[in-house]
PDB file of N, CA and C in Angstrom:
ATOM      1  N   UNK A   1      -5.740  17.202 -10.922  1.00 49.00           N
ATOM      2  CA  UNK A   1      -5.831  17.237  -9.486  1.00 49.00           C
ATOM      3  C   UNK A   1      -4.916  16.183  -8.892  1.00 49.00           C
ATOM      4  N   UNK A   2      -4.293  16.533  -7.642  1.00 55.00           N
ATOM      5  CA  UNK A   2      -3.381  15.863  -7.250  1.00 55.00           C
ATOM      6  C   UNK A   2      -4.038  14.684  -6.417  1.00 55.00           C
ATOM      7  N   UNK A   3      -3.360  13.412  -6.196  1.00 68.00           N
ATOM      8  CA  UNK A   3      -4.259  12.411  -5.753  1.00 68.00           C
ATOM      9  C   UNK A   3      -3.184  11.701  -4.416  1.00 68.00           C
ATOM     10  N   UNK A   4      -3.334  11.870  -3.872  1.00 71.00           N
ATOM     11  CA  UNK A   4      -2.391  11.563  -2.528  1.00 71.00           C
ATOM     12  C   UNK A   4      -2.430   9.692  -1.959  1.00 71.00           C
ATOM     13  N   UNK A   5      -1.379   8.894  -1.683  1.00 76.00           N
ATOM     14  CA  UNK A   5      -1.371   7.897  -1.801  1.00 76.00           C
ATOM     15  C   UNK A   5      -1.150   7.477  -0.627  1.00 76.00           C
ATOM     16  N   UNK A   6      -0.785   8.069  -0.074  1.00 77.00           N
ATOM     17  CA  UNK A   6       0.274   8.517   1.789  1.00 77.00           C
ATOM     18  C   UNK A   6      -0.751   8.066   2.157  1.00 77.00           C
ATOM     19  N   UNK A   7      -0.458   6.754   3.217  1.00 80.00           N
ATOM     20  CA  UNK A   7      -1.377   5.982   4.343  1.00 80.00           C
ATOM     21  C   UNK A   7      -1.768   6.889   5.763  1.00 80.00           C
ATOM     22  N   UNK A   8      -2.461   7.519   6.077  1.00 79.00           N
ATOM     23  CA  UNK A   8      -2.940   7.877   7.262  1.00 79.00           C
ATOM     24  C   UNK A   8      -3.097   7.204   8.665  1.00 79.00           C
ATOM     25  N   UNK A   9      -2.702   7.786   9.306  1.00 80.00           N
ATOM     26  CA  UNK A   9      -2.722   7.182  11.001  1.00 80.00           C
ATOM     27  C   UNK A   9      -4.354   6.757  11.070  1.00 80.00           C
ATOM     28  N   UNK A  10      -5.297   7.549  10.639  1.00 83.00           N
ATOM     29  CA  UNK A  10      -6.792   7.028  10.829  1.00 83.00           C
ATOM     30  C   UNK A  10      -7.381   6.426   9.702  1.00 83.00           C
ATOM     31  N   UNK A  11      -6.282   6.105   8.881  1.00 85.00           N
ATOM     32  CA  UNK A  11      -7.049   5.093   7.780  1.00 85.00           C
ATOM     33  C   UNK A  11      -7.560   3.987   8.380  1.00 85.00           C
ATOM     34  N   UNK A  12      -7.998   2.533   8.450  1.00 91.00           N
ATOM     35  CA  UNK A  12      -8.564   1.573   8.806  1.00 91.00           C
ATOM     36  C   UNK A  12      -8.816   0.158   7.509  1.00 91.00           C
ATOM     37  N   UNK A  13      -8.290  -0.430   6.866  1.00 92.00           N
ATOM     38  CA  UNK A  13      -8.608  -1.486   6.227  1.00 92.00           C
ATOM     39  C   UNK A  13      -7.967  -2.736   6.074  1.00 92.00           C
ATOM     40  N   UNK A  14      -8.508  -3.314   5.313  1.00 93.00           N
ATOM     41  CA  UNK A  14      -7.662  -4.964   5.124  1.00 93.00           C
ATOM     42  C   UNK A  14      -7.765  -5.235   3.373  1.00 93.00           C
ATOM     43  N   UNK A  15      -7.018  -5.745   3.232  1.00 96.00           N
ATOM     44  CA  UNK A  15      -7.505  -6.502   2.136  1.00 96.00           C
ATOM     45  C   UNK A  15      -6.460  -7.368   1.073  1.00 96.00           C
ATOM     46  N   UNK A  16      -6.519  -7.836  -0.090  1.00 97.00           N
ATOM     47  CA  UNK A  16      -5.390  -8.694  -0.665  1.00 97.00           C
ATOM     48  C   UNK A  16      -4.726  -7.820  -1.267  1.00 97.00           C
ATOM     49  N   UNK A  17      -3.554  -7.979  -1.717  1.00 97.00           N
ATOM     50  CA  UNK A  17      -2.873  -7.390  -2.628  1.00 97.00           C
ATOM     51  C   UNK A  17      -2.946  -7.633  -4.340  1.00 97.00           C
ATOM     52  N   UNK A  18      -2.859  -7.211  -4.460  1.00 98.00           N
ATOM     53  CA  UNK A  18      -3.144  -7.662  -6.308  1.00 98.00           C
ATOM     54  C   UNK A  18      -2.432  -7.375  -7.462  1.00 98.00           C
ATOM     55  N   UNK A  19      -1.763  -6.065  -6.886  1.00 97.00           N
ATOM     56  CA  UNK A  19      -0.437  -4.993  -7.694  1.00 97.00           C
ATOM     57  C   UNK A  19       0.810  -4.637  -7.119  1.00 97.00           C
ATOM     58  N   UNK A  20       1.942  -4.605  -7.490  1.00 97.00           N
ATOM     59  CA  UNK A  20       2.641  -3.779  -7.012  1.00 97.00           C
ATOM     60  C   UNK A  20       3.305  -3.375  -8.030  1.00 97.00           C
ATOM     61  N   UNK A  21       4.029  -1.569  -7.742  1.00 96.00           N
ATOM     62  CA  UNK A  21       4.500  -0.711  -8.793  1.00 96.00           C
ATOM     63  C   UNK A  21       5.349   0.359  -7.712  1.00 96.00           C
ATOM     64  N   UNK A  22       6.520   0.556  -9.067  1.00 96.00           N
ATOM     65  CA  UNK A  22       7.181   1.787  -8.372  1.00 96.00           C
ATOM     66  C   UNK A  22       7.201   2.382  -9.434  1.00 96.00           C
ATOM     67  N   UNK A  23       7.045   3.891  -8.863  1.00 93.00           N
ATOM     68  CA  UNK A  23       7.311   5.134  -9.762  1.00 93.00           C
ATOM     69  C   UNK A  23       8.381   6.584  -8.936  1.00 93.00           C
ATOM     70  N   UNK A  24       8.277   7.277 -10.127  1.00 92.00           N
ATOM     71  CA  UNK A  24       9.064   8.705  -9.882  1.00 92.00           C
ATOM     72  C   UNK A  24       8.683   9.738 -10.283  1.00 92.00           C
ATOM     73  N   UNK A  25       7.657   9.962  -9.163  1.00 84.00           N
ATOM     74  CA  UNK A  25       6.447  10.493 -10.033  1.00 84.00           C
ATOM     75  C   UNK A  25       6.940  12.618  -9.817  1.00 84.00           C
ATOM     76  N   UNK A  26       7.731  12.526  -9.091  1.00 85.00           N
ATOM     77  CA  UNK A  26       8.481  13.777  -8.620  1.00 85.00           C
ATOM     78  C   UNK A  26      10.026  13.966  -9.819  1.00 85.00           C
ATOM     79  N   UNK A  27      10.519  12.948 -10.530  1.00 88.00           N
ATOM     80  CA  UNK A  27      11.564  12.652 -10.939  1.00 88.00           C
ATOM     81  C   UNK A  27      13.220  12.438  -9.976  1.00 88.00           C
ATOM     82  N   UNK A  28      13.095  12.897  -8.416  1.00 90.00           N
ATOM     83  CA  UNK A  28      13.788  12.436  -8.265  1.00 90.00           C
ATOM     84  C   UNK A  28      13.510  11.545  -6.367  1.00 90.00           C
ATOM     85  N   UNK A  29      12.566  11.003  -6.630  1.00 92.00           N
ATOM     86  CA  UNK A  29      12.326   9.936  -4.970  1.00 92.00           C
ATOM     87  C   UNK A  29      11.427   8.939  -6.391  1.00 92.00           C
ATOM     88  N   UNK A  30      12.018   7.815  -5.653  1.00 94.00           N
ATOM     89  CA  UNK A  30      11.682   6.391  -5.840  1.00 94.00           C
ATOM     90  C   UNK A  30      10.249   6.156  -4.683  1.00 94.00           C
ATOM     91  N   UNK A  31       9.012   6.008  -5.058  1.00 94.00           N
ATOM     92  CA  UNK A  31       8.020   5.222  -4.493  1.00 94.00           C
ATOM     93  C   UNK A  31       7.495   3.823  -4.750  1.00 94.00           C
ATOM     94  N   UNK A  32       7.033   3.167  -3.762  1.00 96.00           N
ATOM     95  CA  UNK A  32       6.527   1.851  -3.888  1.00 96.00           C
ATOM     96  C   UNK A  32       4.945   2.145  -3.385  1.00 96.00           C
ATOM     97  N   UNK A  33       4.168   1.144  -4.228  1.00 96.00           N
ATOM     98  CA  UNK A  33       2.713   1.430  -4.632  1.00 96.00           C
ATOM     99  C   UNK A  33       2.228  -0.213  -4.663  1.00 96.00           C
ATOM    100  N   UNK A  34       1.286  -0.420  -3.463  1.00 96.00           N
ATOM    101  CA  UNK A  34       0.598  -1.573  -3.856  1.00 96.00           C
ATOM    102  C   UNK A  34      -0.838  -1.120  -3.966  1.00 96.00           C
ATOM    103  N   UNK A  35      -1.410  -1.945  -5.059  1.00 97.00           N
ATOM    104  CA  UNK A  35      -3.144  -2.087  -4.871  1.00 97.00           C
ATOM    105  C   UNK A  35      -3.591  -2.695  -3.966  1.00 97.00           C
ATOM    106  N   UNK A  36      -4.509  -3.041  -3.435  1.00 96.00           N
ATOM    107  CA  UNK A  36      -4.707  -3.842  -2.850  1.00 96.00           C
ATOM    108  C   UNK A  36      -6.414  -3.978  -2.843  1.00 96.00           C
ATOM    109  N   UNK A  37      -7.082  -5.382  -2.781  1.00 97.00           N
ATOM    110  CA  UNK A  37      -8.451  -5.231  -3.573  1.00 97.00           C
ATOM    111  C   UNK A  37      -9.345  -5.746  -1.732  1.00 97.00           C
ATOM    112  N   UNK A  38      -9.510  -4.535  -1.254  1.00 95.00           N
ATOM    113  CA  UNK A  38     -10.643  -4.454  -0.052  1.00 95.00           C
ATOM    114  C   UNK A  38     -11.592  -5.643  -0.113  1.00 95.00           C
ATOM    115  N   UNK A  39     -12.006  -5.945   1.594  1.00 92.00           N
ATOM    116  CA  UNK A  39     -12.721  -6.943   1.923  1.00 92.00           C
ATOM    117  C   UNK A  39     -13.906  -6.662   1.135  1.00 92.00           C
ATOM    118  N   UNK A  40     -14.420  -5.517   1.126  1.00 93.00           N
ATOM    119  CA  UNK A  40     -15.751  -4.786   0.882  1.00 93.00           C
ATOM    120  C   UNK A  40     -15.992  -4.722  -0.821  1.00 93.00           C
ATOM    121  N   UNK A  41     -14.608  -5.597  -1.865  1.00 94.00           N
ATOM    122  CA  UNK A  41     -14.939  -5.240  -3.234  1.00 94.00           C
ATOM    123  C   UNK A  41     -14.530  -4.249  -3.717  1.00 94.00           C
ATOM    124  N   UNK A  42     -13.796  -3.130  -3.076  1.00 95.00           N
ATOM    125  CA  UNK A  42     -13.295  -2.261  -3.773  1.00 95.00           C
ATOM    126  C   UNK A  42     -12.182  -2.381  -3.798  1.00 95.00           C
ATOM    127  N   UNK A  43     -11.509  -1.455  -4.539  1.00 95.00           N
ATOM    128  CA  UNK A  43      -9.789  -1.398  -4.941  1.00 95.00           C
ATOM    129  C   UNK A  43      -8.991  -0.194  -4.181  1.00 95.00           C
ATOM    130  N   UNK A  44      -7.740   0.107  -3.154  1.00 92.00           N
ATOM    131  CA  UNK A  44      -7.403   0.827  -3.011  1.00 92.00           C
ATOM    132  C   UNK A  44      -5.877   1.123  -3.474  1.00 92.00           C
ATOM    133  N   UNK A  45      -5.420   2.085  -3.899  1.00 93.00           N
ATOM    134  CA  UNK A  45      -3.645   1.962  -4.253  1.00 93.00           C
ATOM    135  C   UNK A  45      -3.262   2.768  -3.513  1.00 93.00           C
ATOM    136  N   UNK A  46      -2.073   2.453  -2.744  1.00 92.00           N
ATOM    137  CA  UNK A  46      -1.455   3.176  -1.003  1.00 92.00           C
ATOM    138  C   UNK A  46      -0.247   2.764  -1.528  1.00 92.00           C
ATOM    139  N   UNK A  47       0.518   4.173  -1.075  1.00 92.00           N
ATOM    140  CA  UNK A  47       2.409   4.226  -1.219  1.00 92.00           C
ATOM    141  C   UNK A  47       2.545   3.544   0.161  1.00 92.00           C
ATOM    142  N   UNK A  48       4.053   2.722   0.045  1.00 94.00           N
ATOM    143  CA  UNK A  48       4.345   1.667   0.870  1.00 94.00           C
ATOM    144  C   UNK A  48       6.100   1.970   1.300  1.00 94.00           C
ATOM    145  N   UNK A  49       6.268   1.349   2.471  1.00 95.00           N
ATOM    146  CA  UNK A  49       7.789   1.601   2.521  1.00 95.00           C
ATOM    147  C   UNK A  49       8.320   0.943   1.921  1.00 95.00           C
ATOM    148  N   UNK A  50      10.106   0.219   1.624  1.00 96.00           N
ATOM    149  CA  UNK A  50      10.560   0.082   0.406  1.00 96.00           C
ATOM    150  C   UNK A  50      10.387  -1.723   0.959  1.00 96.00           C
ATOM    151  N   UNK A  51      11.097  -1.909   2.131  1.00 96.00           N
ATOM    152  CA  UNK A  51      11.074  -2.978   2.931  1.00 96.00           C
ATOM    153  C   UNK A  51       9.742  -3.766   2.398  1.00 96.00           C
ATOM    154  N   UNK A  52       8.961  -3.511   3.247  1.00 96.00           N
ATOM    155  CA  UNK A  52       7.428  -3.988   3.227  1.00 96.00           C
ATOM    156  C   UNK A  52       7.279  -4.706   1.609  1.00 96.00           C
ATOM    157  N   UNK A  53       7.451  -3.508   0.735  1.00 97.00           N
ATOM    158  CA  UNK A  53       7.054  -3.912  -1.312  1.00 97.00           C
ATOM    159  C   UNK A  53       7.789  -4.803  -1.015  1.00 97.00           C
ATOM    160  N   UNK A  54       9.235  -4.976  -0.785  1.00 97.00           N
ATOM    161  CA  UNK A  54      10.058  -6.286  -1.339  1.00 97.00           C
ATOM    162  C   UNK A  54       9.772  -7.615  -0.609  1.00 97.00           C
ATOM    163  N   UNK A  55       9.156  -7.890   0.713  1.00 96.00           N
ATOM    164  CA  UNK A  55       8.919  -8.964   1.501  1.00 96.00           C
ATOM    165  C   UNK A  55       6.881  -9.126   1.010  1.00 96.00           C
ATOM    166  N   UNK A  56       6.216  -8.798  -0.054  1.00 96.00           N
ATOM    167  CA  UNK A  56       4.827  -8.834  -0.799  1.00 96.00           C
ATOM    168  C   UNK A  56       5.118  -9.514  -1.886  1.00 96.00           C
ATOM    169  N   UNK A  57       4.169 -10.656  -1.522  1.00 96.00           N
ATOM    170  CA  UNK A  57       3.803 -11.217  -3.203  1.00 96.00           C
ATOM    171  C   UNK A  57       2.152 -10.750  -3.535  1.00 96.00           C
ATOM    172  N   UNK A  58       1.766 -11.143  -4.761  1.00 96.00           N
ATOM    173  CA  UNK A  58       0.585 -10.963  -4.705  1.00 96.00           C
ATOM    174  C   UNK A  58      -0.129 -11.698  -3.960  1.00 96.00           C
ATOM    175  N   UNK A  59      -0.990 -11.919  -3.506  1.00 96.00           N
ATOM    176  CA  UNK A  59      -2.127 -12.819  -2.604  1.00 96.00           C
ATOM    177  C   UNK A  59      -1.921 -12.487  -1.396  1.00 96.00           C
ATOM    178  N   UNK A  60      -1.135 -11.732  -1.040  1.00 97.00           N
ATOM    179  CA  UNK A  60      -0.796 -11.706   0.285  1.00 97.00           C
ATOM    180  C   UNK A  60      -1.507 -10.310   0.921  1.00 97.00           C
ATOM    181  N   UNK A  61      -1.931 -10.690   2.316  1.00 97.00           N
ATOM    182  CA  UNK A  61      -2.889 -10.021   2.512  1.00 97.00           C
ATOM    183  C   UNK A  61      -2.000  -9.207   3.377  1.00 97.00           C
ATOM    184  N   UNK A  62      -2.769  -7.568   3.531  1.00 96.00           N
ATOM    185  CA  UNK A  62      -2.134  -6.498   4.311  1.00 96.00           C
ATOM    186  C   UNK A  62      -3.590  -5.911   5.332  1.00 96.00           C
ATOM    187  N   UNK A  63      -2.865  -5.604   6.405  1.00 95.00           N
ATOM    188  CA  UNK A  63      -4.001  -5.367   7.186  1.00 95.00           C
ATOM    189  C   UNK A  63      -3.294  -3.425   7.997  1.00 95.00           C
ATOM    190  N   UNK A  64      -4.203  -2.188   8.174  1.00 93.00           N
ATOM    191  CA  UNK A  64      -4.083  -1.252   8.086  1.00 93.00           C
ATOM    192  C   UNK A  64      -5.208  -0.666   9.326  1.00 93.00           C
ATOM    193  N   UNK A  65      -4.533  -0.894  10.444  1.00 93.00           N
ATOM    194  CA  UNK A  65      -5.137  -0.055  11.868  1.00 93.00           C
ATOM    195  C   UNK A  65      -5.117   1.013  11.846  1.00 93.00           C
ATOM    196  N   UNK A  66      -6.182   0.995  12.475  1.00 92.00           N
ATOM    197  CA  UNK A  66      -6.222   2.731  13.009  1.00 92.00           C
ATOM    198  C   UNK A  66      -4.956   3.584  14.095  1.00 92.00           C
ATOM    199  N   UNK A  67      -4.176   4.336  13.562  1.00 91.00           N
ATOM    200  CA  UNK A  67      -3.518   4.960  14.901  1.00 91.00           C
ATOM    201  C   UNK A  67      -1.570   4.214  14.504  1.00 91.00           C
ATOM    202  N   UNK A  68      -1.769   3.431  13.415  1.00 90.00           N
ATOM    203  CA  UNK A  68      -0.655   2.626  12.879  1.00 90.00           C
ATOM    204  C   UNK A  68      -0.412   3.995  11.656  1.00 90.00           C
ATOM    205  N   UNK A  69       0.998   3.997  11.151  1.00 87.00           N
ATOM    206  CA  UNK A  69       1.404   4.767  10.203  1.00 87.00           C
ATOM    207  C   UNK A  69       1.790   4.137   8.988  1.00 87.00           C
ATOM    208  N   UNK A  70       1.720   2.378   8.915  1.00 90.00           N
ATOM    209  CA  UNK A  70       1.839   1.665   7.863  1.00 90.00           C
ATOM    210  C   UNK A  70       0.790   0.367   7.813  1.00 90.00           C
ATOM    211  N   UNK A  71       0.536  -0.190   6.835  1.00 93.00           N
ATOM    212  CA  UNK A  71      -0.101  -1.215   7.431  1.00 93.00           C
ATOM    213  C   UNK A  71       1.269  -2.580   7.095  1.00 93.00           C
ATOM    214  N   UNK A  72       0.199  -3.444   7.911  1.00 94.00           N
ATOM    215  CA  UNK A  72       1.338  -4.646   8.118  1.00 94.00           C
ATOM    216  C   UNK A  72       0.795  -5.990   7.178  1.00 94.00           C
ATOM    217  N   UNK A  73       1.751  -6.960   7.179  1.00 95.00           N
ATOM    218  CA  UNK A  73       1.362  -7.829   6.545  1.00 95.00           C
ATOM    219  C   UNK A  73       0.816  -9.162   7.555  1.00 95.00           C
ATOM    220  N   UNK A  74       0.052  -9.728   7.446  1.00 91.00           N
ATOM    221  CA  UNK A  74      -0.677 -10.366   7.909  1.00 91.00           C
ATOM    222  C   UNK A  74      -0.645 -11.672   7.820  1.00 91.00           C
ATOM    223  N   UNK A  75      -0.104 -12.848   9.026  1.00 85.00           N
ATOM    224  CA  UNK A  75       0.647 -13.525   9.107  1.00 85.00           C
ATOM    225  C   UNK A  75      -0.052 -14.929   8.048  1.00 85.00           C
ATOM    226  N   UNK A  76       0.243 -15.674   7.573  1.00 73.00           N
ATOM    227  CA  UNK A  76      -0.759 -16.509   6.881  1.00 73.00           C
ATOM    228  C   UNK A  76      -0.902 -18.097   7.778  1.00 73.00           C
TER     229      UNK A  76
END
C-alpha cells in the first residue's frame, strides 16, 4: 500500500526533527524526507522542499499550520 508523505494545507503540528533522508523512490525525482518526533510523543516522516532539508540540523524544531503548504522552521 502506498503511503503518501506530501504535507497538507490542513495538516497542523510541531515538533523536533530527528532524521533527515533523501530518496528516489519513483527512480527518477529526488525527495527530501524529515522525521520529525511530535510534541505529543509520536513520530511523523513528511517530504520537504529541497531548500528547507539543507538549512535543518537535527534538534531543530519545525512548526506546520493549518492553511500553510510547508511547514517552517522555527526561530530558536
Amino acid at each position: 500500500m502506498f503511503n503518501s508523505r506530501k504535507v497538507r494545507a490542513g495538516d497542523v503540528w510541531n515538533g523536533i526533527v530527528v532524521d533527515k533522508t533523501r530518496s528516489m523512490p519513483d527512480g527518477s525525482n529526488l525527495y527530501h524526507y524529515v522525521e520529525v518526533r511530535l510534541d505529543d510523543g509520536t513520530s511523523k516522516k513528511a517530504r520537504i522542499e529541497k531548500a528547507l532539508w539543507e538549512s535543518l540540523t537535527t534538534g531543530d524544531r519545525l512548526v506546520k499550520e493549518e492553511g500553510t503548504t510547508a511547514p517552517t522552521k522555527a526561530p530558536q
